[in-house]
Amino acid sequence: MILPLSTVAQSDLECCSFLCNAVIQDLNE
């Protein structure tokens, strides 16, 4: 199954944002 590049990029951005936010929260605690 091949996904459109835009869909993959959007998904990766959402995942990255989630992970980055989690890391920042861990650093702030």
XYZ file of C-alpha atoms in Angstrom, residues 3-22:
20
model
C 0.244 6.461 0.640
C 0.305 9.901 -0.961
C 3.439 11.788 0.048
C 1.370 14.614 1.529
C -0.465 12.165 3.789
C 2.780 10.598 4.984
C 4.377 13.994 5.595
C 1.332 15.218 7.541
C 1.356 12.072 9.676
C 5.100 12.388 10.335
C 4.710 16.044 11.321
C 1.936 15.202 13.785
C 4.005 12.371 15.245
C 7.120 14.534 15.490
C 5.152 17.353 17.147
C 3.722 14.896 19.679
C 7.130 13.399 20.461
C 8.825 16.815 20.630
C 6.140 18.104 23.011
C 6.567 15.037 25.218
